[in-house]
Amino acid sequence: MSYHEFWRQLAQVYDDGEAKALARMVYELRFGLTLSDIYLGKDTQLSADYQTELAEIAQRLLRHEPVQYVLGQADFYGRTLHVEPGVLIPRPETEELCRWIVKDEVLRTKHDAFSILDIGTGSGCIAITLAAELPQAEVTAWDISKEALHIASENASSNGVKVTFQQVDILNTHPSPLTFKWDLIVSNPPYICNMERATMEENVLNHEPHIALFVPDDDPLLFYRAIAQYGQEALKPGGWLYFEINPLYALPLGNMLSSMSYHNIETQNDQYDKQRMIRARK
């Protein structure tokens, strides 16, 4: 199968532009062939084993499996992370959340070590980015999933950063006697209500872990409330909460944080001009 045959096959279920983008990604990342190589006809010189693998990749993509799972990798903040169906695929919006934290001048100019907790780490994308970009930070990451923690730990190792990973369920966590532990708590928790499923893409619904996506329709702030309550005891005085959020619930989330005596509450829009991030100070 040539490159042109491959992308035409994908165009059965994707529009031409997306099919070509997927084809370029597969040929470059899996087989090391650039468009220049393809123009020289090297795509027709793949071995029989590679041709078999290419056919299998095509079938997975035709079933709307995300290309990041098919290839086993995703780019995030200039780094490559291993991903599998047990973890969410890192999104550009989450990069923006990391960038908001990293550009905080108080953190960037802080010479003493400070502590960061990432709750619901998944692939480890947030924790690894902050550990790399803020080398004076001591980063800990929690997740309920052993599978996610294994993947995140491998990603930290392959990217040369130190993160402490722990299996913790934030919905069943009580502050330890050691309070005032963290300078910053960050989370991209589940925030999509079940009623929003009808508007979601098939590749997300059928392949990404629902435990990391959905919250009950009658309690959309479930994880935010649990994390904010934990932060009341576990954040150091003046410490910060940073969240990725569902734009539909930005106002009630801000009101909830205010009612819990957090202040300096601020939201940020993402690249699509949607309220996607919020921070608050203890």
XYZ file of C-alpha atoms in Angstrom:
282
model
C 0.000 0.000 0.000
C 1.418 3.397 -0.983
C 1.026 6.637 0.969
C -1.642 7.828 -1.479
C -3.576 4.570 -1.194
C -3.325 4.804 2.598
C -4.725 8.323 2.891
C -7.451 7.626 0.325
C -8.513 4.682 2.462
C -8.674 6.955 5.517
C -10.672 9.493 3.495
C -13.559 7.026 3.579
C -14.275 8.165 7.147
C -12.225 11.378 7.554
C -12.256 14.500 5.423
C -9.334 14.804 2.986
C -7.340 17.249 5.109
C -7.571 15.157 8.262
C -6.880 11.948 6.329
C -3.695 13.443 4.873
C -2.591 14.743 8.290
C -3.109 11.294 9.829
C -1.255 9.627 6.978
C 1.710 11.999 7.309
C 1.839 11.363 11.065
C 1.783 7.582 10.635
C 4.460 7.510 7.946
C 6.749 9.913 9.764
C 6.415 8.682 13.348
C 6.070 4.961 12.723
C 8.130 4.442 9.569
C 10.454 7.459 9.601
C 9.374 8.700 6.169
C 8.913 12.402 5.484
C 6.909 13.891 2.624
C 10.190 14.286 0.734
C 10.812 10.550 1.116
C 7.294 9.854 -0.117
C 7.815 12.045 -3.186
C 10.908 9.925 -3.912
C 8.766 6.773 -3.767
C 10.225 5.334 -0.572
C 6.703 4.656 0.735
C 6.417 1.885 -1.869
C 9.578 0.220 -0.561
C 8.293 -0.754 2.881
C 8.955 -4.361 3.864
C 6.202 -6.969 3.914
C 6.081 -6.784 7.723
C 5.690 -2.994 7.599
C 2.982 -3.333 4.963
C 1.098 -5.707 7.259
C 1.464 -3.268 10.135
C 0.325 -0.400 7.928
C -2.842 -2.303 7.009
C -3.538 -2.935 10.702
C -3.022 0.768 11.488
C -5.450 1.698 8.724
C -8.116 -0.602 10.139
C -7.732 0.858 13.632
C -7.982 4.401 12.303
C -11.026 3.478 10.230
C -12.663 2.416 13.509
C -12.005 5.959 14.784
C -9.364 4.880 17.267
C -7.290 7.968 18.113
C -4.007 8.053 16.221
C -2.155 8.736 19.493
C -3.266 5.341 20.825
C -2.503 3.658 17.519
C 1.051 5.033 17.536
C 1.410 4.888 21.312
C 2.571 8.478 21.691
C 1.408 12.068 22.013
C 3.243 15.375 21.926
C 2.812 17.708 24.890
C 4.672 20.928 25.655
C 7.514 19.960 23.326
C 7.914 16.473 24.799
C 6.833 13.026 23.686
C 4.686 11.000 26.063
C 3.647 7.364 25.804
C -0.146 6.952 25.858
C -2.444 3.954 25.956
C -6.245 3.635 26.266
C -5.863 3.629 30.081
C -5.014 7.352 30.098
C -6.491 10.436 28.479
C -4.704 11.823 25.449
C -3.128 15.136 26.523
C -4.897 18.147 25.015
C -3.641 21.590 23.917
C -5.912 23.171 26.534
C -3.974 21.375 29.247
C -0.744 22.734 27.765
C -2.247 26.194 28.236
C -2.922 25.424 31.893
C 0.720 24.392 32.345
C 1.890 27.510 30.534
C -0.192 29.697 32.870
C 1.518 28.127 35.876
C 5.006 28.194 34.367
C 4.826 31.890 33.485
C 3.958 32.805 37.086
C 6.853 35.093 37.986
C 6.600 34.214 41.679
C 7.328 30.582 40.863
C 9.919 31.234 38.165
C 12.002 33.492 40.412
C 11.595 31.398 43.561
C 15.007 30.107 44.625
C 13.851 27.850 47.433
C 12.215 24.509 46.733
C 8.432 24.537 46.579
C 5.930 21.724 46.418
C 3.385 20.940 43.693
C 0.664 18.291 43.737
C -0.999 17.137 40.504
C -4.281 15.328 41.210
C -5.507 12.867 38.566
C -2.220 12.803 36.686
C -3.166 10.338 33.901
C -0.238 10.227 31.473
C 1.698 12.505 33.823
C 1.621 15.364 31.312
C 1.066 18.165 33.860
C 3.417 16.825 36.539
C 6.218 16.087 34.059
C 5.912 19.489 32.395
C 6.007 21.378 35.691
C 8.919 19.297 36.979
C 10.869 20.043 33.801
C 9.977 23.723 33.443
C 10.229 24.558 37.176
C 13.299 22.564 38.266
C 13.207 23.942 41.808
C 9.768 22.364 42.303
C 9.234 19.108 44.170
C 6.390 17.492 42.235
C 4.035 14.776 43.460
C 1.305 13.250 41.299
C -1.759 11.243 42.343
C -4.074 8.981 40.408
C -6.613 6.334 41.328
C -5.453 4.073 38.468
C -2.418 1.801 38.827
C -2.239 1.582 35.043
C -2.089 5.361 34.697
C 0.574 5.635 37.384
C 2.713 3.037 35.608
C 2.446 4.918 32.306
C 3.102 8.277 33.984
C 6.147 6.909 35.814
C 7.610 5.612 32.551
C 6.967 9.000 30.931
C 8.753 10.827 33.746
C 11.736 8.507 33.412
C 11.928 8.809 29.620
C 11.782 12.606 29.894
C 14.442 12.756 32.600
C 12.425 14.351 35.391
C 11.746 13.348 38.980
C 8.112 13.049 40.069
C 6.769 11.141 43.068
C 3.754 9.081 42.005
C 1.159 7.814 44.489
C -2.103 5.907 44.167
C -4.687 8.118 45.866
C -8.444 8.558 45.430
C -9.184 12.225 46.079
C -12.858 11.425 46.749
C -11.792 9.274 49.691
C -8.849 11.251 51.004
C -8.542 12.987 54.338
C -5.735 15.427 55.137
C -2.882 13.868 57.046
C -1.705 15.375 60.343
C 0.944 17.159 58.263
C -1.136 20.083 57.002
C 0.077 23.079 54.970
C 2.070 20.712 52.782
C 1.655 22.060 49.258
C 2.486 25.421 47.691
C 0.347 24.608 44.646
C -2.282 22.022 43.768
C -3.212 21.544 40.114
C -5.769 19.273 38.516
C -7.489 18.487 35.257
C -10.221 16.343 36.827
C -13.231 14.670 35.208
C -15.617 17.502 34.303
C -17.907 16.388 31.470
C -21.507 15.668 32.454
C -23.141 12.531 31.099
C -25.746 14.636 29.318
C -22.961 16.085 27.129
C -22.148 12.702 25.570
C -24.387 13.363 22.560
C -22.133 16.224 21.428
C -18.843 14.338 21.787
C -16.691 12.813 19.079
C -16.920 9.065 18.512
C -13.179 8.573 18.902
C -13.313 10.029 22.430
C -16.451 8.200 23.572
C -15.416 4.801 22.276
C -11.746 4.788 23.204
C -10.745 7.165 26.009
C -11.258 6.175 29.680
C -14.664 7.308 30.933
C -13.432 7.387 34.527
C -11.218 10.331 33.536
C -13.956 12.134 31.587
C -17.375 12.032 33.206
C -19.120 13.301 36.320
C -22.766 12.874 37.352
C -25.227 15.321 35.792
C -26.431 16.321 39.255
C -22.942 17.027 40.627
C -20.680 18.573 37.976
C -18.365 20.084 40.618
C -17.796 16.774 42.397
C -14.021 16.640 41.980
C -13.449 20.390 42.263
C -15.231 20.444 45.605
C -13.237 17.473 46.927
C -9.932 19.005 45.816
C -10.796 22.450 47.153
C -11.809 20.936 50.507
C -8.528 19.054 50.624
C -6.714 22.271 49.727
C -8.255 24.098 52.692
C -6.171 21.878 54.961
C -3.277 20.809 52.783
C -2.294 24.022 50.990
C 0.188 26.290 52.672
C -1.147 29.775 53.553
C -1.139 31.776 50.326
C -0.934 28.604 48.238
C -2.705 28.277 44.901
C -5.251 25.994 43.283
C -5.131 25.687 39.480
C -7.838 23.809 37.567
C -8.762 22.991 34.006
C -12.522 23.462 33.845
C -15.716 22.897 31.919
C -16.707 26.344 30.563
C -20.340 25.579 31.379
C -19.585 25.613 35.090
C -16.994 28.390 35.399
C -19.346 30.712 37.311
C -20.652 28.185 39.861
C -17.106 26.909 40.392
C -15.870 30.424 41.094
C -18.749 30.979 43.501
C -18.002 27.715 45.276
C -14.328 28.599 45.701
C -15.286 32.015 47.056
C -17.695 30.439 49.554
C -14.800 28.277 50.758
C -12.771 31.435 51.497
C -10.467 31.192 48.491
C -9.618 34.581 46.984
C -7.811 36.134 44.002
C -10.047 33.939 41.850
C -9.255 34.348 38.163
C -10.267 32.553 34.985
C -8.382 32.262 31.699
C -9.740 31.535 28.231
C -8.271 28.889 25.967
C -7.260 29.312 22.326
C -10.912 28.943 21.328
C -11.928 31.791 23.666
C -13.678 29.454 26.106
C -13.238 29.751 29.860
C -11.021 26.724 30.379
C -8.866 27.471 33.424
C -9.316 28.919 36.881
C -7.015 29.642 39.774
C -7.665 30.627 43.349
C -5.532 31.449 46.368
C -5.925 30.126 49.869
